[in-house]
Amino acid sequence: MGVTSKLGNLGVVTTTLDTAINWGRTGAMWPLLFGLACCAIEYMSTQASNYDLSRFGMELNRATPRQADLLIVSGRVTRKMAPVVRQLYDQMASPKWVISMGDCASCGGVYNNYAVVQGVDEIIPVDVYVAGCPPRPEQLLDGIVMLHEKVRRETIKEWA
Amino acid sequence: MNVLRGFATTFKHILEEPVTIQYPEQSIEFQERYKGRHELHRYENGLEKCIGCALCAAACPADAIWVEAAENTDEVRFSPGERYAKTYEINMMRCIYCGYCEDACPTEAIVLGHEHRLSFTSRSEAIFTKDVLLVEAPEGTQATPQRVRPGTFDRSIPDMEDPL
């Protein structure tokens, strides 16, 4: 599909295009204004002046999923919240990425009970898991850097 | 006039140093008490401190630790005393870094270090096994298993210098 199936393998053109597109995608990856629990407090402090997410082109937290590229699931997802998270993810326009921030979002953490989804990857695909309870801003930034590296490895050929 | 007063505040802050920490390039000093990634420590002669008692697993509020013990012999000795941890796994995503394992450990084998880079791209990567958690054997000593003189390390807490 896409450019390569229409025009064949263009070699240096597609790889340069990859680099340009991935540069654009990593340079302005707007997160969704979405917080669930105590991890959201650390997420807010990551956005504040001391750690300043704008350095990564993430200064804008879009309050609507239709304008967001990145969903940071910050906090435990209860069974009641799960359909909402899924709907928010579905409403985001492709390309979209998900960071599961903290223990509870990653695998349920300390809440191993009937009320909490044991990992948000049961309902939506997750790109990067950030461990910590809650993760320090440094740890979240590490996760974001890791996601950026992952996005830079994407190629046009893999697009559906 | 009010405009000028407002701008006075702005201009006052223009000359201030920026507070932002340029994180991946520079980082703040963590407090000594900061709890990061776990480490399993060794005695000065290279024997592991962990005796496989699984008290850490019992103390863990998130059930993140899995310990399986096996018997030591004097030919194949991993730790002082009768038993050692054959399997020692911590799920870094379950762990809430509370440090109860550190408190529960009778031999001070498990210590929460200062490593904080804990991002993963899959859930299986987050399970840290014993070879990841165990620190390097001190310089000039043999890594476990060791062959020791019978009767030297019969007690779980031996008479040895106790480096962290």
Short mmCIF file of N, CA, C and O in Angstrom, two decimals, chain A residues 49-52 55-56 103-104 106-112 118-122 126-133 136 138-139 141-143 145-146 150, chain B residues 19-31 34-36 61-63 91-97 115-123 125-126:
data_model
loop_
_atom_site.label_atom_id
_atom_site.label_comp_id
_atom_site.label_asym_id
_atom_site.label_seq_id
_atom_site.Cartn_x
_atom_site.Cartn_y
_atom_site.Cartn_z
N SER A 49 7.62 23.87 34.30
CA SER A 49 8.89 24.46 33.85
C SER A 49 10.11 23.61 34.15
O SER A 49 11.06 23.62 33.38
N ASN A 50 10.12 22.87 35.25
CA ASN A 50 11.34 22.17 35.64
C ASN A 50 11.74 21.12 34.62
O ASN A 50 12.94 20.89 34.41
N TYR A 51 10.78 20.45 34.02
CA TYR A 51 11.13 19.41 33.05
C TYR A 51 10.69 19.78 31.64
O TYR A 51 11.29 19.31 30.69
N ASP A 52 9.65 20.57 31.53
CA ASP A 52 9.29 21.25 30.30
C ASP A 52 9.19 20.35 29.06
O ASP A 52 10.12 20.24 28.28
N ARG A 55 10.14 21.07 25.22
CA ARG A 55 11.42 20.80 24.57
C ARG A 55 11.30 19.66 23.57
O ARG A 55 12.10 19.54 22.65
N PHE A 56 10.29 18.79 23.76
CA PHE A 56 10.08 17.67 22.85
C PHE A 56 8.94 17.96 21.88
O PHE A 56 8.43 17.05 21.25
N ASP A 103 2.95 1.78 36.92
CA ASP A 103 2.68 0.36 37.14
C ASP A 103 1.23 0.00 36.88
O ASP A 103 0.95 -1.02 36.26
N CYS A 104 0.32 0.80 37.37
CA CYS A 104 -1.10 0.42 37.31
C CYS A 104 -1.60 0.33 35.88
O CYS A 104 -2.31 -0.60 35.53
N SER A 106 0.33 -0.18 33.31
CA SER A 106 1.09 -1.20 32.59
C SER A 106 0.59 -2.60 32.88
O SER A 106 0.48 -3.42 31.97
N CYS A 107 0.31 -2.91 34.14
CA CYS A 107 -0.12 -4.29 34.44
C CYS A 107 -1.01 -4.38 35.67
O CYS A 107 -1.14 -5.45 36.24
N GLY A 108 -1.59 -3.30 36.10
CA GLY A 108 -2.44 -3.36 37.28
C GLY A 108 -1.72 -3.00 38.55
O GLY A 108 -2.35 -2.57 39.51
N GLY A 109 -0.40 -3.18 38.57
CA GLY A 109 0.41 -2.79 39.71
C GLY A 109 -0.06 -3.41 41.01
O GLY A 109 -0.30 -4.62 41.08
N VAL A 110 -0.23 -2.58 41.99
CA VAL A 110 -0.60 -3.08 43.32
C VAL A 110 -2.09 -3.41 43.39
O VAL A 110 -2.53 -4.10 44.29
N TYR A 111 -2.84 -2.93 42.41
CA TYR A 111 -4.28 -3.19 42.42
C TYR A 111 -4.61 -4.47 41.67
O TYR A 111 -5.11 -4.44 40.56
N ASN A 112 -4.27 -5.59 42.28
CA ASN A 112 -4.57 -6.86 41.64
C ASN A 112 -5.94 -7.31 42.11
O ASN A 112 -6.07 -8.20 42.95
N GLN A 118 -6.14 -5.24 34.38
CA GLN A 118 -4.76 -5.65 34.65
C GLN A 118 -3.88 -5.32 33.45
O GLN A 118 -3.41 -6.18 32.73
N GLY A 119 -3.66 -4.04 33.27
CA GLY A 119 -2.85 -3.59 32.14
C GLY A 119 -3.73 -3.01 31.06
O GLY A 119 -4.66 -3.65 30.60
N VAL A 120 -3.41 -1.77 30.66
CA VAL A 120 -4.26 -1.11 29.67
C VAL A 120 -4.09 -1.77 28.30
O VAL A 120 -4.93 -1.61 27.42
N ASP A 121 -3.04 -2.60 28.13
CA ASP A 121 -2.86 -3.29 26.85
C ASP A 121 -3.90 -4.39 26.65
O ASP A 121 -3.92 -5.02 25.60
N GLU A 122 -4.75 -4.62 27.65
CA GLU A 122 -5.86 -5.54 27.42
C GLU A 122 -6.93 -4.89 26.53
O GLU A 122 -7.74 -5.59 25.94
N VAL A 126 -0.26 -0.85 23.26
CA VAL A 126 0.65 0.06 23.96
C VAL A 126 2.02 0.02 23.28
O VAL A 126 2.50 -1.06 22.91
N ASP A 127 2.62 1.19 23.08
CA ASP A 127 3.95 1.24 22.47
C ASP A 127 5.06 1.17 23.51
O ASP A 127 5.99 0.42 23.37
N VAL A 128 4.94 1.99 24.54
CA VAL A 128 6.00 2.03 25.55
C VAL A 128 5.37 1.95 26.93
O VAL A 128 4.38 2.62 27.21
N TYR A 129 5.95 1.08 27.75
CA TYR A 129 5.54 0.97 29.14
C TYR A 129 6.57 1.69 30.00
O TYR A 129 7.76 1.46 29.84
N VAL A 130 6.12 2.53 30.90
CA VAL A 130 7.03 3.20 31.81
C VAL A 130 6.76 2.67 33.21
O VAL A 130 5.66 2.79 33.72
N ALA A 131 7.76 2.04 33.81
CA ALA A 131 7.60 1.51 35.16
C ALA A 131 7.82 2.62 36.18
O ALA A 131 8.42 3.64 35.88
N GLY A 132 7.34 2.39 37.38
CA GLY A 132 7.47 3.39 38.44
C GLY A 132 6.13 3.62 39.09
O GLY A 132 5.11 3.43 38.46
N CYS A 133 6.15 4.04 40.35
CA CYS A 133 4.88 4.16 41.06
C CYS A 133 4.86 5.38 41.95
O CYS A 133 5.09 5.27 43.12
N ARG A 136 8.99 9.06 38.11
CA ARG A 136 9.47 10.44 38.20
C ARG A 136 9.36 11.07 36.81
O ARG A 136 9.31 10.37 35.81
N GLU A 138 11.65 12.28 35.12
CA GLU A 138 12.76 11.73 34.34
C GLU A 138 12.39 10.41 33.69
O GLU A 138 12.74 10.15 32.54
N GLN A 139 11.66 9.58 34.44
CA GLN A 139 11.30 8.27 33.90
C GLN A 139 10.31 8.41 32.76
O GLN A 139 10.41 7.70 31.76
N LEU A 141 10.08 11.03 30.81
CA LEU A 141 10.84 11.58 29.69
C LEU A 141 11.63 10.47 29.00
O LEU A 141 11.74 10.45 27.77
N ASP A 142 12.15 9.54 29.80
CA ASP A 142 12.85 8.39 29.21
C ASP A 142 11.92 7.59 28.32
O ASP A 142 12.32 7.15 27.23
N GLY A 143 10.69 7.40 28.80
CA GLY A 143 9.71 6.68 28.00
C GLY A 143 9.40 7.41 26.71
O GLY A 143 9.26 6.78 25.65
N VAL A 145 11.39 9.52 25.13
CA VAL A 145 12.56 9.41 24.25
C VAL A 145 12.58 8.03 23.58
O VAL A 145 12.87 7.90 22.38
N MET A 146 12.22 7.01 24.35
CA MET A 146 12.17 5.66 23.80
C MET A 146 11.11 5.56 22.70
O MET A 146 11.33 4.94 21.66
N LYS A 150 11.47 4.70 18.72
CA LYS A 150 10.65 3.69 18.06
C LYS A 150 10.00 4.28 16.80
O LYS A 150 9.95 3.63 15.75
N VAL B 19 14.78 27.69 34.90
CA VAL B 19 14.78 26.62 35.89
C VAL B 19 14.80 25.24 35.25
O VAL B 19 14.99 24.24 35.93
N THR B 20 14.59 25.18 33.92
CA THR B 20 14.43 23.89 33.26
C THR B 20 15.70 23.05 33.34
O THR B 20 16.79 23.54 33.09
N ILE B 21 15.50 21.77 33.69
CA ILE B 21 16.60 20.81 33.66
C ILE B 21 16.55 20.14 32.29
O ILE B 21 15.54 19.56 31.92
N GLN B 22 17.64 20.24 31.54
CA GLN B 22 17.67 19.67 30.19
C GLN B 22 17.84 18.17 30.33
O GLN B 22 18.95 17.65 30.19
N TYR B 23 16.73 17.44 30.61
CA TYR B 23 16.88 16.12 31.19
C TYR B 23 17.77 15.10 30.48
O TYR B 23 18.77 14.71 31.08
N PRO B 24 17.52 14.66 29.28
CA PRO B 24 18.38 13.55 28.83
C PRO B 24 19.86 13.92 28.84
O PRO B 24 20.70 13.04 29.00
N GLU B 25 20.18 15.20 28.68
CA GLU B 25 21.59 15.62 28.69
C GLU B 25 22.10 15.81 30.12
O GLU B 25 23.19 15.38 30.45
N GLN B 26 21.32 16.49 30.94
CA GLN B 26 21.74 16.66 32.33
C GLN B 26 20.63 16.21 33.26
O GLN B 26 19.47 16.18 32.89
N SER B 27 21.01 15.84 34.47
CA SER B 27 20.03 15.30 35.40
C SER B 27 20.31 15.84 36.79
O SER B 27 21.44 16.21 37.10
N ILE B 28 19.28 15.86 37.62
CA ILE B 28 19.50 16.30 38.99
C ILE B 28 20.12 15.15 39.78
O ILE B 28 20.01 13.98 39.41
N GLU B 29 20.79 15.50 40.87
CA GLU B 29 21.30 14.49 41.80
C GLU B 29 20.11 13.92 42.55
O GLU B 29 19.34 14.65 43.16
N PHE B 30 19.98 12.59 42.51
CA PHE B 30 18.91 11.99 43.29
C PHE B 30 19.29 11.96 44.75
O PHE B 30 20.46 11.87 45.10
N GLN B 31 18.27 12.02 45.61
CA GLN B 31 18.52 11.89 47.04
C GLN B 31 19.07 10.50 47.33
O GLN B 31 18.78 9.54 46.62
N TYR B 34 16.48 7.84 47.52
CA TYR B 34 15.68 7.53 46.33
C TYR B 34 15.69 6.03 46.05
O TYR B 34 16.73 5.38 46.12
N LYS B 35 14.51 5.50 45.76
CA LYS B 35 14.40 4.06 45.51
C LYS B 35 14.20 3.81 44.03
O LYS B 35 13.18 4.17 43.48
N GLY B 36 15.20 3.21 43.43
CA GLY B 36 15.11 2.90 42.01
C GLY B 36 15.16 1.40 41.80
O GLY B 36 14.59 0.64 42.56
N PRO B 61 3.96 -5.86 48.80
CA PRO B 61 2.51 -5.60 48.73
C PRO B 61 1.93 -5.80 47.34
O PRO B 61 0.73 -5.94 47.19
N ALA B 62 2.78 -5.81 46.32
CA ALA B 62 2.28 -5.93 44.95
C ALA B 62 2.51 -7.32 44.38
O ALA B 62 2.19 -7.57 43.22
N ASP B 63 3.07 -8.23 45.16
CA ASP B 63 3.41 -9.58 44.69
C ASP B 63 4.27 -9.55 43.44
O ASP B 63 4.01 -10.23 42.46
N ASN B 91 9.18 -8.42 38.84
CA ASN B 91 8.46 -7.77 37.76
C ASN B 91 8.50 -6.27 38.03
O ASN B 91 7.86 -5.76 38.94
N MET B 92 9.30 -5.57 37.22
CA MET B 92 9.51 -4.14 37.45
C MET B 92 8.25 -3.33 37.22
O MET B 92 8.16 -2.19 37.64
N MET B 93 7.26 -3.91 36.52
CA MET B 93 6.02 -3.18 36.31
C MET B 93 5.07 -3.37 37.48
O MET B 93 4.22 -2.52 37.71
N ARG B 94 5.18 -4.49 38.18
CA ARG B 94 4.35 -4.67 39.37
C ARG B 94 4.93 -3.90 40.54
O ARG B 94 4.22 -3.39 41.39
N CYS B 95 6.25 -3.86 40.61
CA CYS B 95 6.95 -3.29 41.76
C CYS B 95 6.54 -1.82 41.94
O CYS B 95 6.51 -1.05 40.98
N ILE B 96 6.23 -1.46 43.19
CA ILE B 96 5.87 -0.06 43.44
C ILE B 96 7.01 0.68 44.14
O ILE B 96 6.81 1.78 44.63
N TYR B 97 8.17 0.06 44.22
CA TYR B 97 9.38 0.72 44.76
C TYR B 97 9.15 1.27 46.17
O TYR B 97 9.54 2.39 46.47
N GLU B 115 19.19 3.50 39.88
CA GLU B 115 18.90 3.44 38.45
C GLU B 115 17.41 3.69 38.24
O GLU B 115 16.57 3.05 38.87
N HIS B 116 17.07 4.64 37.36
CA HIS B 116 15.66 4.97 37.19
C HIS B 116 15.18 4.79 35.77
O HIS B 116 14.00 4.96 35.50
N ARG B 117 16.06 4.43 34.84
CA ARG B 117 15.62 4.28 33.45
C ARG B 117 14.91 2.94 33.29
O ARG B 117 15.54 1.93 33.07
N LEU B 118 13.59 2.96 33.42
CA LEU B 118 12.84 1.71 33.39
C LEU B 118 11.68 1.85 32.42
O LEU B 118 10.53 1.94 32.82
N SER B 119 12.00 1.95 31.14
CA SER B 119 10.95 1.96 30.12
C SER B 119 11.11 0.70 29.28
O SER B 119 12.23 0.28 29.00
N PHE B 120 9.99 0.13 28.89
CA PHE B 120 10.03 -1.12 28.15
C PHE B 120 9.08 -1.03 26.97
O PHE B 120 8.14 -0.25 26.99
N THR B 121 9.35 -1.86 25.96
CA THR B 121 8.41 -1.89 24.84
C THR B 121 7.54 -3.14 24.88
O THR B 121 6.62 -3.26 24.08
N SER B 122 7.81 -4.05 25.80
CA SER B 122 6.91 -5.18 25.97
C SER B 122 6.88 -5.58 27.43
O SER B 122 7.78 -5.24 28.19
N ARG B 123 5.85 -6.31 27.80
CA ARG B 123 5.67 -6.63 29.22
C ARG B 123 6.68 -7.65 29.69
O ARG B 123 7.07 -7.65 30.86
N GLU B 125 9.77 -7.87 28.89
CA GLU B 125 11.07 -7.25 29.17
C GLU B 125 11.16 -6.76 30.61
O GLU B 125 12.24 -6.58 31.14
N ALA B 126 10.02 -6.51 31.22
CA ALA B 126 10.01 -5.89 32.55
C ALA B 126 10.32 -6.89 33.66
O ALA B 126 10.50 -6.50 34.80
#
